[in-house]
PDB file of C-alpha atoms in Angstrom:
ATOM      1  CA  THR A  46      -0.296   0.045  -0.010  1.00 48.00           C
ATOM      2  CA  LEU A  47       1.063   3.448  -0.155  1.00 53.00           C
ATOM      3  CA  SER A  48       2.986   5.323   2.741  1.00 56.00           C
ATOM      4  CA  GLU A  49       2.288   8.884   3.494  1.00 60.00           C
ATOM      5  CA  ARG A  50       5.003  11.221   3.526  1.00 63.00           C
ATOM      6  CA  THR A  51       6.105  14.099   5.579  1.00 64.00           C
ATOM      7  CA  ALA A  52       7.531  16.965   5.132  1.00 62.00           C
ATOM      8  CA  GLN A  53      10.928  16.461   5.320  1.00 69.00           C
ATOM      9  CA  GLU A  54      10.600  12.906   3.651  1.00 70.00           C
ATOM     10  CA  GLU A  55       8.886  15.286   0.144  1.00 67.00           C
ATOM     11  CA  VAL A  56      11.568  17.828   0.066  1.00 68.00           C
ATOM     12  CA  ALA A  57      14.265  15.215   0.304  1.00 75.00           C
ATOM     13  CA  MET A  58      12.621  13.133  -2.562  1.00 75.00           C
ATOM     14  CA  SER A  59      14.974  13.074  -6.165  1.00 80.00           C
ATOM     15  CA  GLU A  60      13.576  13.260  -9.825  1.00 79.00           C
ATOM     16  CA  LEU A  61      13.840   9.850  -9.631  1.00 81.00           C
ATOM     17  CA  GLU A  62      12.048   9.272  -6.787  1.00 82.00           C
ATOM     18  CA  ARG A  63       9.431  10.997  -7.827  1.00 80.00           C
ATOM     19  CA  LEU A  64       8.403  10.373 -10.399  1.00 82.00           C
ATOM     20  CA  HIS A  65       8.500   6.203  -8.728  1.00 85.00           C
ATOM     21  CA  ASP A  66       6.017   7.642  -6.917  1.00 82.00           C
ATOM     22  CA  GLN A  67       3.794   8.910  -9.942  1.00 84.00           C
ATOM     23  CA  GLU A  68       4.571   5.579 -10.589  1.00 87.00           C
ATOM     24  CA  LYS A  69       3.118   3.667  -7.749  1.00 87.00           C
ATOM     25  CA  THR A  70       0.023   7.517  -6.810  1.00 86.00           C
ATOM     26  CA  ILE A  71      -0.759   6.854 -10.398  1.00 88.00           C
ATOM     27  CA  SER A  72      -1.138   2.741 -11.079  1.00 90.00           C
ATOM     28  CA  PHE A  73      -3.102   2.477  -7.464  1.00 90.00           C
ATOM     29  CA  GLY A  74      -5.578   5.303  -9.019  1.00 88.00           C
ATOM     30  CA  CYS A  75      -5.595   2.529 -12.081  1.00 90.00           C
ATOM     31  CA  ALA A  76      -6.760   0.177 -10.390  1.00 91.00           C
ATOM     32  CA  CYS A  77      -9.048   1.245  -7.602  1.00 90.00           C
ATOM     33  CA  SER A  78     -11.045   2.840 -10.776  1.00 91.00           C
ATOM     34  CA  ALA A  79     -10.817  -0.681 -12.697  1.00 93.00           C
ATOM     35  CA  VAL A  80     -13.036  -2.524 -10.085  1.00 93.00           C
ATOM     36  CA  THR A  81     -15.285   0.173  -9.870  1.00 93.00           C
ATOM     37  CA  LEU A  82     -14.977  -0.609 -14.173  1.00 93.00           C
ATOM     38  CA  VAL A  83     -16.233  -4.763 -13.271  1.00 94.00           C
ATOM     39  CA  ARG A  84     -19.031  -3.912 -10.879  1.00 94.00           C
ATOM     40  CA  PHE A  85     -20.142  -1.810 -13.556  1.00 95.00           C
ATOM     41  CA  LEU A  86     -19.928  -4.566 -16.277  1.00 94.00           C
ATOM     42  CA  SER A  87     -21.161  -6.782 -13.907  1.00 93.00           C
ATOM     43  CA  ASP A  88     -24.405  -3.764 -13.824  1.00 93.00           C
ATOM     44  CA  ASN A  89     -24.639  -4.980 -17.258  1.00 93.00           C
ATOM     45  CA  VAL A  90     -24.014  -8.585 -18.089  1.00 90.00           C
ATOM     46  CA  LYS A  91     -27.424  -9.078 -20.258  1.00 90.00           C
ATOM     47  CA  VAL A  92     -26.045  -6.472 -22.958  1.00 89.00           C
ATOM     48  CA  LEU A  93     -22.469  -7.406 -22.825  1.00 86.00           C
ATOM     49  CA  PRO A  94     -21.284  -8.746 -25.565  1.00 82.00           C
ATOM     50  CA  LEU A  95     -20.236 -12.626 -25.240  1.00 75.00           C
ATOM     51  CA  GLY A  96     -16.769 -13.029 -25.637  1.00 80.00           C
ATOM     52  CA  VAL A  97     -16.625  -9.920 -23.048  1.00 85.00           C
ATOM     53  CA  LEU A  98     -18.147 -12.477 -20.442  1.00 86.00           C
ATOM     54  CA  SER A  99     -15.962 -15.130 -21.257  1.00 85.00           C
ATOM     55  CA  ARG A 100     -12.953 -13.205 -21.020  1.00 86.00           C
ATOM     56  CA  MET A 101     -14.620 -12.642 -17.477  1.00 89.00           C
ATOM     57  CA  LEU A 102     -15.628 -15.492 -16.155  1.00 89.00           C
ATOM     58  CA  THR A 103     -12.890 -17.946 -17.596  1.00 85.00           C
ATOM     59  CA  ASP A 104      -9.407 -16.349 -18.900  1.00 85.00           C
ATOM     60  CA  GLN A 105      -9.350 -13.851 -15.868  1.00 88.00           C
ATOM     61  CA  ASP A 106     -11.613 -15.592 -13.374  1.00 91.00           C
ATOM     62  CA  ILE A 107     -12.779 -11.770 -11.459  1.00 93.00           C
ATOM     63  CA  LEU A 108     -14.679 -13.616  -9.403  1.00 92.00           C
ATOM     64  CA  GLN A 109     -11.288 -14.841  -7.485  1.00 93.00           C
ATOM     65  CA  THR A 110      -9.502 -12.211  -8.614  1.00 93.00           C
ATOM     66  CA  LEU A 111     -11.937 -10.243  -6.324  1.00 94.00           C
ATOM     67  CA  VAL A 112     -12.298 -12.570  -3.244  1.00 94.00           C
ATOM     68  CA  PRO A 113      -9.090 -11.451  -1.911  1.00 93.00           C
ATOM     69  CA  LEU A 114      -9.122  -7.936  -1.568  1.00 93.00           C
ATOM     70  CA  LEU A 115     -11.568  -7.943   0.534  1.00 92.00           C
ATOM     71  CA  ASP A 116      -8.998 -10.225   2.528  1.00 90.00           C
ATOM     72  CA  ASN A 117      -6.556  -7.406   2.415  1.00 90.00           C
ATOM     73  CA  PRO A 118      -7.980  -4.624   1.332  1.00 92.00           C
ATOM     74  CA  PRO A 119      -5.134  -2.026  -0.184  1.00 91.00           C
ATOM     75  CA  TRP A 120      -7.869   0.961  -0.130  1.00 90.00           C
ATOM     76  CA  LYS A 121      -7.104   0.940   3.939  1.00 90.00           C
ATOM     77  CA  ARG A 122      -3.367   1.175   5.602  1.00 87.00           C
ATOM     78  CA  LYS A 123      -2.918   1.611   8.584  1.00 84.00           C
ATOM     79  CA  GLN A 124      -0.665   5.098  10.125  1.00 79.00           C
ATOM     80  CA  GLU A 125       2.565   5.421  12.389  1.00 76.00           C
ATOM     81  CA  GLY A 126       0.517   6.357  14.859  1.00 76.00           C
ATOM     82  CA  GLY A 127      -1.877   3.510  14.492  1.00 78.00           C
ATOM     83  CA  MET A 128      -4.808   6.007  12.640  1.00 84.00           C
ATOM     84  CA  VAL A 129      -6.492   5.058   9.938  1.00 88.00           C
ATOM     85  CA  GLN A 130      -6.597   5.938   6.714  1.00 88.00           C
ATOM     86  CA  VAL A 131      -8.887   5.159   3.838  1.00 89.00           C
ATOM     87  CA  PHE A 132      -8.113   5.754   0.028  1.00 87.00           C
ATOM     88  CA  CYS A 133     -12.151   7.584  -0.471  1.00 84.00           C
ATOM     89  CA  ASP A 134     -12.838   9.971  -4.052  1.00 81.00           C
ATOM     90  CA  GLY A 135      -9.582  10.013  -5.250  1.00 81.00           C
ATOM     91  CA  ARG A 136      -7.791  10.600  -1.825  1.00 83.00           C
ATOM     92  CA  TRP A 137      -6.663   9.269   0.962  1.00 84.00           C
ATOM     93  CA  VAL A 138      -8.824  10.114   4.767  1.00 86.00           C
ATOM     94  CA  ASP A 139      -8.751   9.365   7.984  1.00 87.00           C
ATOM     95  CA  GLN A 140     -11.368   6.775   9.334  1.00 86.00           C
ATOM     96  CA  GLU A 141     -13.574   8.061  12.742  1.00 83.00           C
ATOM     97  CA  GLU A 142     -12.601   4.812  15.492  1.00 78.00           C
ATOM     98  CA  GLY A 143     -16.865   4.043  15.444  1.00 80.00           C
ATOM     99  CA  ASP A 144     -15.999   3.203  12.022  1.00 83.00           C
ATOM    100  CA  ALA A 145     -14.400   0.482  11.597  1.00 81.00           C
ATOM    101  CA  ARG A 146     -17.039  -1.738  10.566  1.00 85.00           C
ATOM    102  CA  ARG A 147     -18.335   0.613   8.301  1.00 89.00           C
ATOM    103  CA  LEU A 148     -18.150  -0.253   4.382  1.00 90.00           C
ATOM    104  CA  SER A 149     -16.303   2.162   2.588  1.00 90.00           C
ATOM    105  CA  LYS A 150     -16.844   2.577  -1.381  1.00 91.00           C
ATOM    106  CA  MET A 151     -14.339   0.324  -2.553  1.00 92.00           C
ATOM    107  CA  ASP A 152     -15.832  -2.848  -0.382  1.00 94.00           C
ATOM    108  CA  GLY A 153     -18.900  -2.370  -1.576  1.00 94.00           C
ATOM    109  CA  GLN A 154     -17.939  -1.811  -4.969  1.00 94.00           C
ATOM    110  CA  VAL A 155     -15.955  -5.281  -4.761  1.00 95.00           C
ATOM    111  CA  TRP A 156     -19.512  -6.505  -2.379  1.00 96.00           C
ATOM    112  CA  LEU A 157     -21.838  -5.719  -6.010  1.00 96.00           C
ATOM    113  CA  ALA A 158     -19.241  -6.038  -7.851  1.00 95.00           C
ATOM    114  CA  LEU A 159     -19.152 -10.233  -6.747  1.00 95.00           C
ATOM    115  CA  HIS A 160     -23.100 -10.147  -5.894  1.00 95.00           C
ATOM    116  CA  ASN A 161     -23.894  -9.887  -9.892  1.00 95.00           C
ATOM    117  CA  LEU A 162     -21.407 -12.261 -10.216  1.00 94.00           C
ATOM    118  CA  LEU A 163     -22.289 -15.055  -8.733  1.00 93.00           C
ATOM    119  CA  LEU A 164     -25.661 -14.506  -8.084  1.00 93.00           C
ATOM    120  CA  SER A 165     -27.256 -13.410 -11.820  1.00 92.00           C
ATOM    121  CA  PRO A 166     -27.906 -16.123 -14.603  1.00 90.00           C
ATOM    122  CA  GLU A 167     -25.780 -14.697 -17.242  1.00 89.00           C
ATOM    123  CA  CYS A 168     -23.227 -15.357 -15.336  1.00 89.00           C
ATOM    124  CA  ARG A 169     -24.598 -18.863 -13.364  1.00 88.00           C
ATOM    125  CA  ALA A 170     -25.000 -20.608 -16.354  1.00 87.00           C
ATOM    126  CA  LYS A 171     -20.613 -19.878 -17.627  1.00 86.00           C
ATOM    127  CA  TYR A 172     -18.937 -20.545 -14.384  1.00 89.00           C
ATOM    128  CA  GLU A 173     -17.552 -23.579 -14.259  1.00 87.00           C
ATOM    129  CA  TRP A 174     -16.828 -24.671 -10.750  1.00 89.00           C
ATOM    130  CA  ASN A 175     -15.069 -26.781  -8.992  1.00 88.00           C
ATOM    131  CA  GLU A 176     -12.710 -27.207  -5.791  1.00 88.00           C
ATOM    132  CA  HIS A 177     -10.386 -24.470  -6.183  1.00 89.00           C
ATOM    133  CA  ARG A 178     -13.223 -21.762  -7.176  1.00 91.00           C
ATOM    134  CA  LYS A 179     -15.852 -23.459  -4.423  1.00 91.00           C
ATOM    135  CA  GLY A 180     -12.768 -22.685  -1.811  1.00 91.00           C
ATOM    136  CA  GLY A 181     -11.634 -19.578  -3.269  1.00 92.00           C
ATOM    137  CA  VAL A 182     -16.127 -18.409  -2.755  1.00 92.00           C
ATOM    138  CA  MET A 183     -16.212 -20.425   0.208  1.00 92.00           C
ATOM    139  CA  ARG A 184     -13.817 -17.612   2.216  1.00 93.00           C
ATOM    140  CA  LEU A 185     -16.773 -15.306   2.078  1.00 93.00           C
ATOM    141  CA  GLN A 186     -18.273 -17.073   4.777  1.00 93.00           C
ATOM    142  CA  LYS A 187     -16.055 -15.481   7.731  1.00 92.00           C
ATOM    143  CA  PHE A 188     -17.089 -12.325   6.031  1.00 93.00           C
ATOM    144  CA  PHE A 189     -20.836 -13.027   6.518  1.00 94.00           C
ATOM    145  CA  ASN A 190     -23.036 -10.492   9.741  1.00 92.00           C
ATOM    146  CA  GLU A 191     -25.626  -8.490  10.718  1.00 93.00           C
ATOM    147  CA  ILE A 192     -23.171  -5.426  10.202  1.00 92.00           C
ATOM    148  CA  LEU A 193     -22.157  -6.032   6.236  1.00 92.00           C
ATOM    149  CA  VAL A 194     -26.033  -7.174   5.455  1.00 93.00           C
ATOM    150  CA  ASP A 195     -27.804  -3.786   7.622  1.00 94.00           C
ATOM    151  CA  GLN A 196     -25.604  -1.704   4.961  1.00 93.00           C
ATOM    152  CA  LEU A 197     -26.587  -3.751   2.138  1.00 93.00           C
ATOM    153  CA  PRO A 198     -29.506  -5.737   2.778  1.00 94.00           C
ATOM    154  CA  VAL A 199     -29.102  -7.445  -1.527  1.00 93.00           C
ATOM    155  CA  LEU A 200     -25.997  -9.471   0.309  1.00 94.00           C
ATOM    156  CA  SER A 201     -29.102 -11.390   2.516  1.00 94.00           C
ATOM    157  CA  ASP A 202     -29.084 -13.938  -1.375  1.00 94.00           C
ATOM    158  CA  LEU A 203     -25.939 -14.212  -1.741  1.00 94.00           C
ATOM    159  CA  ARG A 204     -25.349 -15.186   1.787  1.00 94.00           C
ATOM    160  CA  ARG A 205     -27.676 -17.789   2.212  1.00 93.00           C
ATOM    161  CA  PHE A 206     -26.085 -19.254  -1.299  1.00 92.00           C
ATOM    162  CA  VAL A 207     -22.095 -19.601  -0.542  1.00 92.00           C
ATOM    163  CA  GLU A 208     -23.583 -20.858   2.798  1.00 91.00           C
ATOM    164  CA  SER A 209     -25.164 -23.523   0.333  1.00 90.00           C
ATOM    165  CA  LEU A 210     -22.540 -24.700  -0.775  1.00 87.00           C
ATOM    166  CA  ALA A 211     -21.161 -25.742   1.859  1.00 82.00           C
ATOM    167  CA  LEU A 212     -23.655 -28.520   2.099  1.00 83.00           C
ATOM    168  CA  GLN A 213     -24.359 -29.314  -1.378  1.00 80.00           C
ATOM    169  CA  ALA A 214     -21.615 -29.105  -5.105  1.00 78.00           C
ATOM    170  CA  PRO A 215     -22.156 -25.474  -6.674  1.00 75.00           C
ATOM    171  CA  PRO A 216     -24.903 -26.128  -9.839  1.00 70.00           C
ATOM    172  CA  ALA A 217     -23.371 -26.726 -12.737  1.00 71.00           C
ATOM    173  CA  PRO A 218     -23.488 -24.523 -15.842  1.00 70.00           C
ATOM    174  CA  THR A 219     -26.240 -24.351 -18.413  1.00 62.00           C
ATOM    175  CA  GLU A 220     -24.040 -24.016 -20.950  1.00 62.00           C
ATOM    176  CA  SER A 221     -21.552 -25.885 -22.508  1.00 54.00           C
ATOM    177  CA  ARG A 222     -18.408 -24.099 -23.188  1.00 57.00           C
ATOM    178  CA  SER A 223     -18.649 -23.068 -27.203  1.00 55.00           C
ATOM    179  CA  LEU A 224     -16.256 -21.512 -29.968  1.00 57.00           C
ATOM    180  CA  VAL A 225     -16.919 -18.038 -29.450  1.00 57.00           C
ATOM    181  CA  ILE A 226     -15.407 -16.472 -32.734  1.00 60.00           C
ATOM    182  CA  GLU A 227     -14.967 -12.288 -31.575  1.00 62.00           C
ATOM    183  CA  GLN A 228     -13.304  -9.380 -33.073  1.00 62.00           C
ATOM    184  CA  LEU A 229      -9.449  -8.288 -31.629  1.00 66.00           C
ATOM    185  CA  PRO A 230      -7.904  -5.573 -30.424  1.00 70.00           C
ATOM    186  CA  GLU A 231      -5.061  -5.412 -32.723  1.00 76.00           C
ATOM    187  CA  LEU A 232      -3.690  -1.855 -33.127  1.00 75.00           C
ATOM    188  CA  TYR A 233      -3.521  -2.996 -28.803  1.00 76.00           C
ATOM    189  CA  THR A 234      -2.277  -6.274 -28.881  1.00 78.00           C
ATOM    190  CA  SER A 235       0.790  -4.827 -31.645  1.00 81.00           C
ATOM    191  CA  LEU A 236       1.776  -1.456 -28.658  1.00 79.00           C
ATOM    192  CA  MET A 237       1.329  -5.123 -25.626  1.00 79.00           C
ATOM    193  CA  LYS A 238       4.331  -6.843 -27.398  1.00 82.00           C
ATOM    194  CA  SER A 239       6.127  -3.882 -28.446  1.00 82.00           C
ATOM    195  CA  ASN A 240       9.650  -3.118 -27.029  1.00 85.00           C
ATOM    196  CA  TRP A 241       9.749  -0.964 -25.357  1.00 82.00           C
ATOM    197  CA  GLY A 242      13.249  -0.504 -24.102  1.00 84.00           C
ATOM    198  CA  LYS A 243      14.046  -0.196 -27.312  1.00 86.00           C
ATOM    199  CA  GLU A 244      11.090   3.005 -27.517  1.00 84.00           C
ATOM    200  CA  SER A 245      12.524   4.697 -24.462  1.00 85.00           C
ATOM    201  CA  GLN A 246      15.909   4.422 -25.619  1.00 86.00           C
ATOM    202  CA  ALA A 247      14.458   6.320 -28.320  1.00 86.00           C
ATOM    203  CA  PHE A 248      12.772   9.012 -26.162  1.00 83.00           C
ATOM    204  CA  VAL A 249      15.931   8.924 -24.450  1.00 84.00           C
ATOM    205  CA  GLU A 250      17.622  10.148 -27.983  1.00 83.00           C
ATOM    206  CA  ARG A 251      15.001  12.535 -29.439  1.00 80.00           C
ATOM    207  CA  VAL A 252      14.703  14.312 -26.358  1.00 78.00           C
ATOM    208  CA  ARG A 253      18.410  14.419 -26.385  1.00 80.00           C
ATOM    209  CA  GLY A 254      18.406  16.093 -29.499  1.00 79.00           C
ATOM    210  CA  THR A 255      15.499  18.572 -29.243  1.00 79.00           C
ATOM    211  CA  SER A 256      16.764  22.632 -28.755  1.00 82.00           C
ATOM    212  CA  LYS A 257      15.162  25.048 -26.465  1.00 78.00           C
ATOM    213  CA  GLU A 258      13.479  26.545 -29.266  1.00 81.00           C
ATOM    214  CA  ASP A 259      12.024  22.935 -30.290  1.00 81.00           C
ATOM    215  CA  GLU A 260      10.423  23.099 -26.831  1.00 78.00           C
ATOM    216  CA  MET A 261       9.103  26.172 -26.959  1.00 77.00           C
ATOM    217  CA  GLU A 262       7.545  25.654 -30.005  1.00 80.00           C
ATOM    218  CA  GLU A 263       5.071  22.608 -29.182  1.00 79.00           C
ATOM    219  CA  MET A 264       4.605  24.497 -26.171  1.00 76.00           C
ATOM    220  CA  ARG A 265       3.553  26.953 -27.774  1.00 76.00           C
ATOM    221  CA  GLY A 266       0.713  23.926 -30.056  1.00 78.00           C
ATOM    222  CA  LEU A 267      -0.141  23.029 -26.515  1.00 74.00           C
ATOM    223  CA  ALA A 268      -1.094  26.630 -25.431  1.00 71.00           C
ATOM    224  CA  ALA A 269      -3.182  27.441 -28.995  1.00 72.00           C
ATOM    225  CA  MET A 270      -4.924  24.691 -29.083  1.00 71.00           C
ATOM    226  CA  TYR A 271      -5.637  24.395 -25.077  1.00 66.00           C
ATOM    227  CA  ASP A 272      -6.510  28.387 -25.373  1.00 63.00           C
ATOM    228  CA  THR A 273      -9.045  26.838 -28.443  1.00 58.00           C
ATOM    229  CA  ILE A 274     -10.790  24.651 -26.838  1.00 59.00           C
ATOM    230  CA  ASP A 275     -13.435  25.419 -24.062  1.00 59.00           C
ATOM    231  CA  LEU A 276     -11.924  22.515 -22.187  1.00 58.00           C
ATOM    232  CA  GLU A 277     -12.795  23.975 -18.150  1.00 60.00           C
ATOM    233  CA  GLN A 278     -16.914  23.054 -19.789  1.00 60.00           C
ATOM    234  CA  PHE A 279     -15.388  19.064 -19.677  1.00 58.00           C
ATOM    235  CA  MET A 280     -13.442  19.001 -16.795  1.00 63.00           C
ATOM    236  CA  GLU A 281     -15.073  17.919 -13.420  1.00 71.00           C
ATOM    237  CA  ASP A 282     -14.927  20.242 -10.207  1.00 80.00           C
ATOM    238  CA  PRO A 283     -10.801  20.929 -10.027  1.00 85.00           C
ATOM    239  CA  LYS A 284     -10.201  18.921  -6.944  1.00 87.00           C
ATOM    240  CA  CYS A 285      -5.680  20.134  -5.978  1.00 89.00           C
ATOM    241  CA  VAL A 286      -2.344  18.345  -7.482  1.00 89.00           C
ATOM    242  CA  VAL A 287      -0.921  17.510  -4.948  1.00 89.00           C
ATOM    243  CA  CYS A 288      -2.996  16.118  -2.465  1.00 88.00           C
ATOM    244  CA  GLY A 289      -6.425  15.929  -4.550  1.00 85.00           C
ATOM    245  CA  LYS A 290      -8.830  18.000  -1.286  1.00 88.00           C
ATOM    246  CA  PRO A 291     -11.566  20.516  -3.802  1.00 89.00           C
ATOM    247  CA  ALA A 292      -9.720  23.680  -5.465  1.00 89.00           C
ATOM    248  CA  GLU A 293     -10.300  27.783  -5.616  1.00 86.00           C
ATOM    249  CA  LYS A 294      -7.159  28.620  -6.179  1.00 88.00           C
ATOM    250  CA  ARG A 295      -4.676  28.713  -8.774  1.00 86.00           C
ATOM    251  CA  CYS A 296      -1.701  29.189 -10.266  1.00 89.00           C
ATOM    252  CA  SER A 297      -2.151  33.167 -11.233  1.00 88.00           C
ATOM    253  CA  ARG A 298       0.870  33.071 -14.372  1.00 88.00           C
ATOM    254  CA  CYS A 299       0.197  30.008 -16.010  1.00 83.00           C
ATOM    255  CA  LYS A 300      -4.096  29.282 -15.144  1.00 82.00           C
ATOM    256  CA  LEU A 301      -3.788  25.743 -15.206  1.00 83.00           C
ATOM    257  CA  ASP A 302      -3.223  23.872 -12.335  1.00 88.00           C
ATOM    258  CA  TRP A 303      -5.077  23.925  -9.020  1.00 89.00           C
ATOM    259  CA  TYR A 304      -4.747  24.267  -5.241  1.00 92.00           C
ATOM    260  CA  CYS A 305      -6.357  23.757  -2.127  1.00 91.00           C
ATOM    261  CA  GLY A 306      -4.131  26.926  -0.465  1.00 90.00           C
ATOM    262  CA  ARG A 307      -0.828  27.732   0.012  1.00 89.00           C
ATOM    263  CA  LYS A 308       0.929  25.336   1.296  1.00 90.00           C
ATOM    264  CA  CYS A 309      -0.119  22.427  -1.174  1.00 91.00           C
ATOM    265  CA  GLN A 310       1.419  25.946  -3.902  1.00 90.00           C
ATOM    266  CA  VAL A 311       4.657  26.812  -1.581  1.00 90.00           C
ATOM    267  CA  LYS A 312       4.935  22.515  -2.390  1.00 89.00           C
ATOM    268  CA  ALA A 313       4.958  22.107  -5.741  1.00 89.00           C
ATOM    269  CA  TRP A 314       6.499  25.155  -7.406  1.00 90.00           C
ATOM    270  CA  LYS A 315       9.815  23.130  -7.550  1.00 87.00           C
ATOM    271  CA  LYS A 316       8.408  20.661  -9.818  1.00 86.00           C
ATOM    272  CA  HIS A 317       5.707  23.696 -11.657  1.00 88.00           C
ATOM    273  CA  GLN A 318       7.970  26.411 -11.747  1.00 88.00           C
ATOM    274  CA  SER A 319       9.575  24.665 -15.568  1.00 84.00           C
ATOM    275  CA  PHE A 320       6.258  23.649 -17.054  1.00 82.00           C
ATOM    276  CA  CYS A 321       4.771  27.385 -15.684  1.00 85.00           C
ATOM    277  CA  ASP A 322       7.247  29.670 -17.642  1.00 84.00           C
ATOM    278  CA  ALA A 323       7.317  27.942 -20.729  1.00 78.00           C
ATOM    279  CA  ILE A 324       3.800  28.683 -20.439  1.00 77.00           C
ATOM    280  CA  CYS A 325       3.836  31.818 -19.930  1.00 80.00           C
ATOM    281  CA  ALA A 326       6.597  32.610 -22.114  1.00 77.00           C
ATOM    282  CA  THR A 327       4.223  30.941 -25.551  1.00 67.00           C
ATOM    283  CA  ARG A 328       1.263  33.718 -23.932  1.00 67.00           C
ATOM    284  CA  LYS A 329       4.484  36.827 -24.882  1.00 62.00           C
TER     285      LYS A 329
END
């Protein structure tokens, strides 16, 4: 899980460490978004293409991927002082002492996805059970209690289903596996097979050969595109680029980055300055 750094640790970080830190933050946010997407797909299994549902249940076995997330949820972390934090709406927030058993948004997404994938007729018709899969789903039994069901009443049906697995064999799929012809994403597949070491080296060489004039010209093009299109009408409410909290102030020079207050603006200035200078220079 991601750990929170002090102001002194932030200042002492090298540029490479900052990049690695940003990579972890972005990857973690993408992973949380992926859980939300799985829940959304499970809500709409009736209209999913046959190939998508087959990949979710057979190739990827999403069910067995979701269950371990409840054992050790990565969206919860404990601080040195014992305070528990929960990742919610793109940022870490302190969990109140009385909320230890309250479901977070991410917990709810996982439970709803499991409910849909285990109980929907479309999924039950295609999911092929074995002892390993049965054992994985049986691990859910320890989480069921009245507090959980009170928060998500739809889980009462899932609770009965999981309890029934201990007494009888899981239902056999009513639809046998058949040949599925589907379109494959050729561009994505070719990109994933690319030699990224070679590509990164070519990018480094390109950056080394870029002059200040080339960088300024590229910045002018980006600034012109941003000024032409009113992108802000498509954006959500601004959030601080440092801490993720709702922001009401933004850089008075480039008008691009938002901050919740002066403390975060000062903290980000070292990284923001060169970008800000370049944007302002293109507008002169």
